[in-house]
Coordinates of N, CA and C in Angstrom, one line a residue:
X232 N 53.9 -81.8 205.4 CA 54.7 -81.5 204.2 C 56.0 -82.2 204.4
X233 N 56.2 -83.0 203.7 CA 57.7 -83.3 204.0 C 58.8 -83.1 203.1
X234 N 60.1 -82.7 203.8 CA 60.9 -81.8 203.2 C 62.1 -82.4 202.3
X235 N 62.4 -81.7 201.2 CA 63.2 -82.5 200.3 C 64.8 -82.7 200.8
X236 N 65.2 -83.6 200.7 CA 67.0 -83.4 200.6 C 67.6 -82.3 200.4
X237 N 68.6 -81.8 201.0 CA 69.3 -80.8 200.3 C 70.1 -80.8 199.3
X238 N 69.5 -79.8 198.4 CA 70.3 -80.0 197.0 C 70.7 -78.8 196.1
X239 N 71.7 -78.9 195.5 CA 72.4 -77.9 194.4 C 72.4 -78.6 193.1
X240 N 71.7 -77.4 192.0 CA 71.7 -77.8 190.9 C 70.7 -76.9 189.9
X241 N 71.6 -77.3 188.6 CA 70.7 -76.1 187.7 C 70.4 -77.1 186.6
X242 N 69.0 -76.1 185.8 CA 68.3 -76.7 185.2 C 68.1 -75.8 184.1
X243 N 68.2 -76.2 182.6 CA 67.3 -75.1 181.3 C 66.0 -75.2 181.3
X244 N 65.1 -74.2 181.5 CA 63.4 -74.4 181.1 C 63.1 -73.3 180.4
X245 N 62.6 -73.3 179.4 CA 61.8 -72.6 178.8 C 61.3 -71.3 179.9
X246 N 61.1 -70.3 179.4 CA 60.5 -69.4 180.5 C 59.4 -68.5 179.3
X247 N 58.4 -68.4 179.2 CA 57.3 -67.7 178.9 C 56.7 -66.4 179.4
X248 N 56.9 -65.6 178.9 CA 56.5 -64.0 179.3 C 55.7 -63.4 178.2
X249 N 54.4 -64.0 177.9 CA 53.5 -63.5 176.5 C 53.8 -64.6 175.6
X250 N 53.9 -63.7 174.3 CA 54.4 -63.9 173.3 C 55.7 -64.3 173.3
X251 N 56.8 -64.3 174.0 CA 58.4 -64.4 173.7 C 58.9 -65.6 174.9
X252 N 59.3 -66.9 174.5 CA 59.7 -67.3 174.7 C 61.6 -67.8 174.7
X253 N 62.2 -67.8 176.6 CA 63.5 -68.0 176.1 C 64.1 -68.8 177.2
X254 N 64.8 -69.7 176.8 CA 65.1 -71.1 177.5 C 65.9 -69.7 178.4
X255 N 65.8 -70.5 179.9 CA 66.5 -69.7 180.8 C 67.5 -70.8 181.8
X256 N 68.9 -71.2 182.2 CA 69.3 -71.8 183.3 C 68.9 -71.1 184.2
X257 N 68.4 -72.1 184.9 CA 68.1 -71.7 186.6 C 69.0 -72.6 187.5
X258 N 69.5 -72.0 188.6 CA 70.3 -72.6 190.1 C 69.0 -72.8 190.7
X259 N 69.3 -74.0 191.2 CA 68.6 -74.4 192.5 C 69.3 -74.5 193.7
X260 N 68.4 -74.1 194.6 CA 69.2 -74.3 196.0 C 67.8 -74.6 197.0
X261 N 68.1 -74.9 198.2 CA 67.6 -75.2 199.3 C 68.1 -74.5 200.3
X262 N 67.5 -73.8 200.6 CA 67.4 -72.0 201.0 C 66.1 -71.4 201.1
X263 N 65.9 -70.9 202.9 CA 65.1 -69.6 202.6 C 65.3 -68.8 201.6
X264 N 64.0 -68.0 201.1 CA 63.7 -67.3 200.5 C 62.6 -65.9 200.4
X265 N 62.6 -64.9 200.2 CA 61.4 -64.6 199.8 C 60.7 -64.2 198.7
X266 N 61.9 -64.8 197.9 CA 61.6 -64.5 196.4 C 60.7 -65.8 195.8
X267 N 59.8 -66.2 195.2 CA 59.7 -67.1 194.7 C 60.6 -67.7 193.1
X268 N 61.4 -66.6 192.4 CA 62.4 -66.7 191.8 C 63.6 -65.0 191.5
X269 N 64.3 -65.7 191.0 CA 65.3 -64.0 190.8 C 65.8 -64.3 189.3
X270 N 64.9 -63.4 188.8 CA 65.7 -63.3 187.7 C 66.9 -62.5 187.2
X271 N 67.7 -63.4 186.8 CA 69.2 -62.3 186.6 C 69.2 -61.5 185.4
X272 N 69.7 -60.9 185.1 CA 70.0 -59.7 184.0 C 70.3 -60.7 182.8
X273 N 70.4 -61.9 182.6 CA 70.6 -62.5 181.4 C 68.6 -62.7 180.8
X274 N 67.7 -62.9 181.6 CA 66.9 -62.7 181.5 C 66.1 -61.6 181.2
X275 N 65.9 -60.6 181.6 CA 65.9 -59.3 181.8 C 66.8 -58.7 180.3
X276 N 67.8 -59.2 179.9 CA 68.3 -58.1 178.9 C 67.7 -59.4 177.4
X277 N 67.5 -60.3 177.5 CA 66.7 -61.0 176.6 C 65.9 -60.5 176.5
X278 N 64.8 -60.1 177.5 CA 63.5 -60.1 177.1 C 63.5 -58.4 176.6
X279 N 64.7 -57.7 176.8 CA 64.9 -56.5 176.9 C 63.5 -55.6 177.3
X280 N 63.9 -56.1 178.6 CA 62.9 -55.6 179.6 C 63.3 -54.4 180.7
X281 N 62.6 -53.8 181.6 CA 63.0 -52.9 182.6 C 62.2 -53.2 183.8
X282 N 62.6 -53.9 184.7 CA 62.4 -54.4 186.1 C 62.1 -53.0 186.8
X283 N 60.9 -53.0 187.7 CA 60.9 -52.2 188.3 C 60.9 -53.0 190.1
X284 N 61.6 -52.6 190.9 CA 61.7 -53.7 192.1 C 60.1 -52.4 193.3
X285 N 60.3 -51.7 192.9 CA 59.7 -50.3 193.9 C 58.0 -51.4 193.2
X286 N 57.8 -51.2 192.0 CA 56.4 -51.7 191.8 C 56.2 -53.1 191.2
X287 N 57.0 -53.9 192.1 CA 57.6 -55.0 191.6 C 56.4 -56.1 190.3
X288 N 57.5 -55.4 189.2 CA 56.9 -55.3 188.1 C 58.0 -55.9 187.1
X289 N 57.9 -56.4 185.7 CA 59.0 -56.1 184.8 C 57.9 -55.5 183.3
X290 N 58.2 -54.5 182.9 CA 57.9 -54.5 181.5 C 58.8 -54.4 180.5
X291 N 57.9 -54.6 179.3 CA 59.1 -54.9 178.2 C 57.7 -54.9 176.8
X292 N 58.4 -54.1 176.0 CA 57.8 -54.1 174.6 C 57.7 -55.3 173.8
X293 N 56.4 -55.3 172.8 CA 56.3 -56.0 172.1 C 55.9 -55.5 170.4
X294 N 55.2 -56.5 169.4 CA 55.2 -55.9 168.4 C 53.7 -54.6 168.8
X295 N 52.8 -55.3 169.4 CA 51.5 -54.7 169.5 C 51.3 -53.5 170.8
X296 N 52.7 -53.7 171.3 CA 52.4 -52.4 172.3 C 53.4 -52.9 173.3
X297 N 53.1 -52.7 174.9 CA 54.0 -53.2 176.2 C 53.3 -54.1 177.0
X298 N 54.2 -54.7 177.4 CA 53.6 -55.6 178.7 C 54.1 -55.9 179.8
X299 N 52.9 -55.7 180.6 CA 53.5 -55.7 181.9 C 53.3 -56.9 182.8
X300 N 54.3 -57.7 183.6 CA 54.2 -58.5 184.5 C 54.5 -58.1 185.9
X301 N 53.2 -58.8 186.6 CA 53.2 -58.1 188.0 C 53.3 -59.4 188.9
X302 N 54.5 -58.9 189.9 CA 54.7 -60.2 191.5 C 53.4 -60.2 192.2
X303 N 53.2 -61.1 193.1 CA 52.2 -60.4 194.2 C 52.7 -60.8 195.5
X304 N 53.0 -59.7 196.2 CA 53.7 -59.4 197.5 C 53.1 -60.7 198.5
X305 N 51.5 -60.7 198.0 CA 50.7 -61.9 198.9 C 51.4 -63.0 198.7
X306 N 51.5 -63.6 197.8 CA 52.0 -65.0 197.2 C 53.2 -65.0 197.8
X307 N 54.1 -64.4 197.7 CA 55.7 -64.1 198.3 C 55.8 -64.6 199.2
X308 N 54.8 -63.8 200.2 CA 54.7 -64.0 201.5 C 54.3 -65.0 202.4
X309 N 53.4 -65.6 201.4 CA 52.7 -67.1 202.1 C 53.6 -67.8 201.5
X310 N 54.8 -68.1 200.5 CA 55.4 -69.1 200.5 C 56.7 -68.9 201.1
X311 N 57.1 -67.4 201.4 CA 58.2 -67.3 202.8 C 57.7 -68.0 204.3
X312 N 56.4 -67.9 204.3 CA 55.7 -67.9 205.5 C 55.7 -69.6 205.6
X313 N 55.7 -70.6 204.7 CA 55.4 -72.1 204.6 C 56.7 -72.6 204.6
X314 N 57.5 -72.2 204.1 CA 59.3 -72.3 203.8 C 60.0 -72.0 205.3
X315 N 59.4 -71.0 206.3 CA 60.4 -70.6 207.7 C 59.2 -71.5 208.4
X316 N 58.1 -71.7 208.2 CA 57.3 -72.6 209.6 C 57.8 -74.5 209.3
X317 N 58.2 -74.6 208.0 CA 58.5 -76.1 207.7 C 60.2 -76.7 208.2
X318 N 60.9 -75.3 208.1 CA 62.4 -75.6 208.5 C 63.0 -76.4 207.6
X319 N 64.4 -76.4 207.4 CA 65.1 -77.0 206.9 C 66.5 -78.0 207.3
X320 N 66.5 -79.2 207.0 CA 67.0 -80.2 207.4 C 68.5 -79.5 207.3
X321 N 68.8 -78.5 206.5 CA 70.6 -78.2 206.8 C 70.7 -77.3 207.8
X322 N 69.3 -77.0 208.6 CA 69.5 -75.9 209.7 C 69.8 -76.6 210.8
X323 N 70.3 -77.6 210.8 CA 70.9 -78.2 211.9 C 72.7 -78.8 211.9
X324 N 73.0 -78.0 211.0 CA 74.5 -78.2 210.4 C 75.1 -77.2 211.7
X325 N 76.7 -77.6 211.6 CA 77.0 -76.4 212.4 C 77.9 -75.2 211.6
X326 N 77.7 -74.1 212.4 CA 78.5 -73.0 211.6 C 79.5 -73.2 211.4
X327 N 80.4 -72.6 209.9 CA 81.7 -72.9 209.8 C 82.0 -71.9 211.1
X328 N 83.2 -72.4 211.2 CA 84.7 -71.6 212.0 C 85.0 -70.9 211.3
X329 N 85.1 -69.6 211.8 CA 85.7 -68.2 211.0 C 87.2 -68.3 211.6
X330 N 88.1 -68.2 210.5 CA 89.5 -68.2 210.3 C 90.4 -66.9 210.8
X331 N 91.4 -66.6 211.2 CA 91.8 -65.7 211.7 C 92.9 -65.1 211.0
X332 N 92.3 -64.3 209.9 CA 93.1 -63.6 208.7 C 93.5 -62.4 209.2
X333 N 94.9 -61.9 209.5 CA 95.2 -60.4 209.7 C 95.3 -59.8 208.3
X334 N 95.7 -60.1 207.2 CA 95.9 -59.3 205.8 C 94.8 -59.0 205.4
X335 N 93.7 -59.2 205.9 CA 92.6 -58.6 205.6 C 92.5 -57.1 205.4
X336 N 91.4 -56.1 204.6 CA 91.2 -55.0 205.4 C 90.1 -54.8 204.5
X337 N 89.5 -53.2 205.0 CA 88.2 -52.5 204.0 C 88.5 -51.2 204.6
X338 N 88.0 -50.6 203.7 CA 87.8 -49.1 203.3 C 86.9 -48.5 204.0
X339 N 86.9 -47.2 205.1 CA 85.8 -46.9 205.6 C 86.2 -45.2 205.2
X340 N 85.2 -44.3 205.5 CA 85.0 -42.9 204.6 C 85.9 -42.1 205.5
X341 N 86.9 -41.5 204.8 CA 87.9 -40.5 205.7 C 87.3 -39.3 206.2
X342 N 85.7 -39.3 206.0 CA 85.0 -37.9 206.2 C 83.9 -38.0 207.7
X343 N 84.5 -39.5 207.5 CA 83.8 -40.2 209.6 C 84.2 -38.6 210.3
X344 N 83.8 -38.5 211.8 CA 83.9 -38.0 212.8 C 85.3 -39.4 213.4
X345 N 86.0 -38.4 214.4 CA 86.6 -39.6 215.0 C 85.4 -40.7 215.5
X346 N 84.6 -40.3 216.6 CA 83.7 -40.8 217.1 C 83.1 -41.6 216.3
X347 N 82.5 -41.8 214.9 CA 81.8 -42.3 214.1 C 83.0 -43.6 213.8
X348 N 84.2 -43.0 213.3 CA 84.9 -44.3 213.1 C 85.6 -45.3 214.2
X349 N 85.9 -44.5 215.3 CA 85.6 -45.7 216.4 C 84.8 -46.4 216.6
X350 N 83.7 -45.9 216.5 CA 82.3 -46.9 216.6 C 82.6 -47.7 215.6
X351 N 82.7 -47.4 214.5 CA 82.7 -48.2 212.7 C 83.5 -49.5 213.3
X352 N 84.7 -48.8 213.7 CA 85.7 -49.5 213.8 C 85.3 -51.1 215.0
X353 N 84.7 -50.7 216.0 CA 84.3 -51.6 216.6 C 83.6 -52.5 216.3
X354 N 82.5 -52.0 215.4 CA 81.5 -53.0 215.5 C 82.0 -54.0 214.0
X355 N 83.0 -53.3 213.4 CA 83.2 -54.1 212.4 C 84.5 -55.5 213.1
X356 N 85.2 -55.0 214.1 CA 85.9 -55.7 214.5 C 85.2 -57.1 215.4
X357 N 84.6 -56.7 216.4 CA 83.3 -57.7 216.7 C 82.7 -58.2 215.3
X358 N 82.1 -58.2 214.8 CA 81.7 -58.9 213.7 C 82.7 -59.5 212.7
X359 N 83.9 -59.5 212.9 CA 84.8 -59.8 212.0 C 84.3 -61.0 211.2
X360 N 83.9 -62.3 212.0 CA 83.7 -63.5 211.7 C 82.5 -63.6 210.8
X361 N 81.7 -62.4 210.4 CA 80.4 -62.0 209.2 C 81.2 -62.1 208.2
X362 N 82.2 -61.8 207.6 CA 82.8 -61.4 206.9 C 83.4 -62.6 206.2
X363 N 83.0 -62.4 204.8 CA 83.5 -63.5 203.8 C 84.1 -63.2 203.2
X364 N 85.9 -63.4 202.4 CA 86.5 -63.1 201.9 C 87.5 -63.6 200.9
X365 N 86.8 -64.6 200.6 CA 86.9 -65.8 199.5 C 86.0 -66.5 199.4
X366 N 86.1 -67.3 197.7 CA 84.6 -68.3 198.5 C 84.6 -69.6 198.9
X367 N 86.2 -69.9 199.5 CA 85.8 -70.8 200.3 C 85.5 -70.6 201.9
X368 N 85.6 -69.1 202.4 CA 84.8 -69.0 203.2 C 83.2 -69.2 203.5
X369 N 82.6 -69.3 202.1 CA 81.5 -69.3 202.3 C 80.7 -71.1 201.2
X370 N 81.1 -72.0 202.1 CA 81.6 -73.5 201.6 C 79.7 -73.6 200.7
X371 N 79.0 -73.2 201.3 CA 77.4 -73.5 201.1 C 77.0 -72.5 199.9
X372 N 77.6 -71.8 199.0 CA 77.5 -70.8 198.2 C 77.8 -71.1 196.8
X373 N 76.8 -71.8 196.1 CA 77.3 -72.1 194.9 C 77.9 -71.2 194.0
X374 N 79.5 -71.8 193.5 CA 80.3 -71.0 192.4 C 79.8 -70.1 191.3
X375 N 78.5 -70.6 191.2 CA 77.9 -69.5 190.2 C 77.3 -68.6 190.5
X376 N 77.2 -68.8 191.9 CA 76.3 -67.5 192.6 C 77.5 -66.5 193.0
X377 N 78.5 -66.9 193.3 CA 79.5 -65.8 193.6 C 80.5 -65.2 192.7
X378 N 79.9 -66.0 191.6 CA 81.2 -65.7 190.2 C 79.9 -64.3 189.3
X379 N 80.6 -63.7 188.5 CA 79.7 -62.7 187.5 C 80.4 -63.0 186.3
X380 N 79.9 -62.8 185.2 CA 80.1 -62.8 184.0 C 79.3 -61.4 183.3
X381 N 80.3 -60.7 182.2 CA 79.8 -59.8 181.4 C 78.8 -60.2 180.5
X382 N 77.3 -59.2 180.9 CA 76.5 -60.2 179.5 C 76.3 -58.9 178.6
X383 N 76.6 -59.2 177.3 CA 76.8 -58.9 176.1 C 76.0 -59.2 175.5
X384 N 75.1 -58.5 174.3 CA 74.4 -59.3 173.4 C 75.1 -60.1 172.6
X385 N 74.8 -61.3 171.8 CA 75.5 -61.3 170.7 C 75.4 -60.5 169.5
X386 N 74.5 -59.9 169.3 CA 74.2 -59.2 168.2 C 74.6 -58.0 168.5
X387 N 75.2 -57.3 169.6 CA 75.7 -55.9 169.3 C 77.2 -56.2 169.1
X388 N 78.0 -55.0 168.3 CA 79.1 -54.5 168.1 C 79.7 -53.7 168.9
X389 N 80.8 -53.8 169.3 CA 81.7 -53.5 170.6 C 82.1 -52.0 170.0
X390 N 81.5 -50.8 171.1 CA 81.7 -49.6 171.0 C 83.6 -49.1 170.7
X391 N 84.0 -48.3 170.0 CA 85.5 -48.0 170.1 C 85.6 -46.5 170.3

């Protein structure tokens, strides 16, 4: 199997679920995975659907009753399983350098044990360099992936 270039980029396609069809952008990346796709909530509130992730499912009404669409955990897993034995040509990049920010900080629970938040304290300080805190810390992270947007229908009116 030979492996594609690495690439970023999004595409509109049509997306088919029954009866109801709705052009969807999709991001592409080149990246493990075990998802074969993720649908975001702009999807999901079109189809005005209800994702279940426990029975990884989505249903969603129609004129003639409900329907339900089912993942299969097998499928998932034989193409996580083809995707980690084939490797990827950017896994030989090197890690960025983690930067040495003191103004940093985070919030841990005032209701720790001392004991509990020393530990906290530690293991978060050792791991400091996990920690992404803009997104040019994280250079490989497409802008759309780390940005959110409100989705609104257009057809509702704004509660007062």
């Amino acid at each position: 199997m030979e492996l594609l270039p690495p690439f970023w980029g999004d595409i509109m396609l049509p997306v088919q679920a029954k009866p109801v069809i709705l052009n969807i952008q999709f991001l592409v990346i080149e990246d493990l995975s075990p998802f074969n796709a993720i649908m975001e909530r702009t999807w999901l509130h079109g189809m005005k659907s209800i994702p279940s992730i426990y029975h990884q499912m989505v249903s969603y009404l129609i004129e003639d009753g409900q329907i339900n669409l089912y993942g299969s955990q097998l499928a998932a897993h034989q193409c996580y399983q083809v995707a980690c034995e084939s490797g990827f040509a950017s896994d030989n990049e090197p890690p960025t350098e983690p930067t040495e920010k003191s103004n940093h900080f985070t919030y841990v629970s005032s209701l720790l044990e001392l004991e509990e938040f020393q530990a906290l304290e530690r293991v978060l300080h050792q791991n400091k360099d996990v920690f992404a805190w803009t997104h040019s810390d994280m250079p490989r992270i497409h802008p759309s992936i780390a940005s959110y947007r409100l989705n609104v229908m257009p057809s509702s009116r704004p509660v007062h």
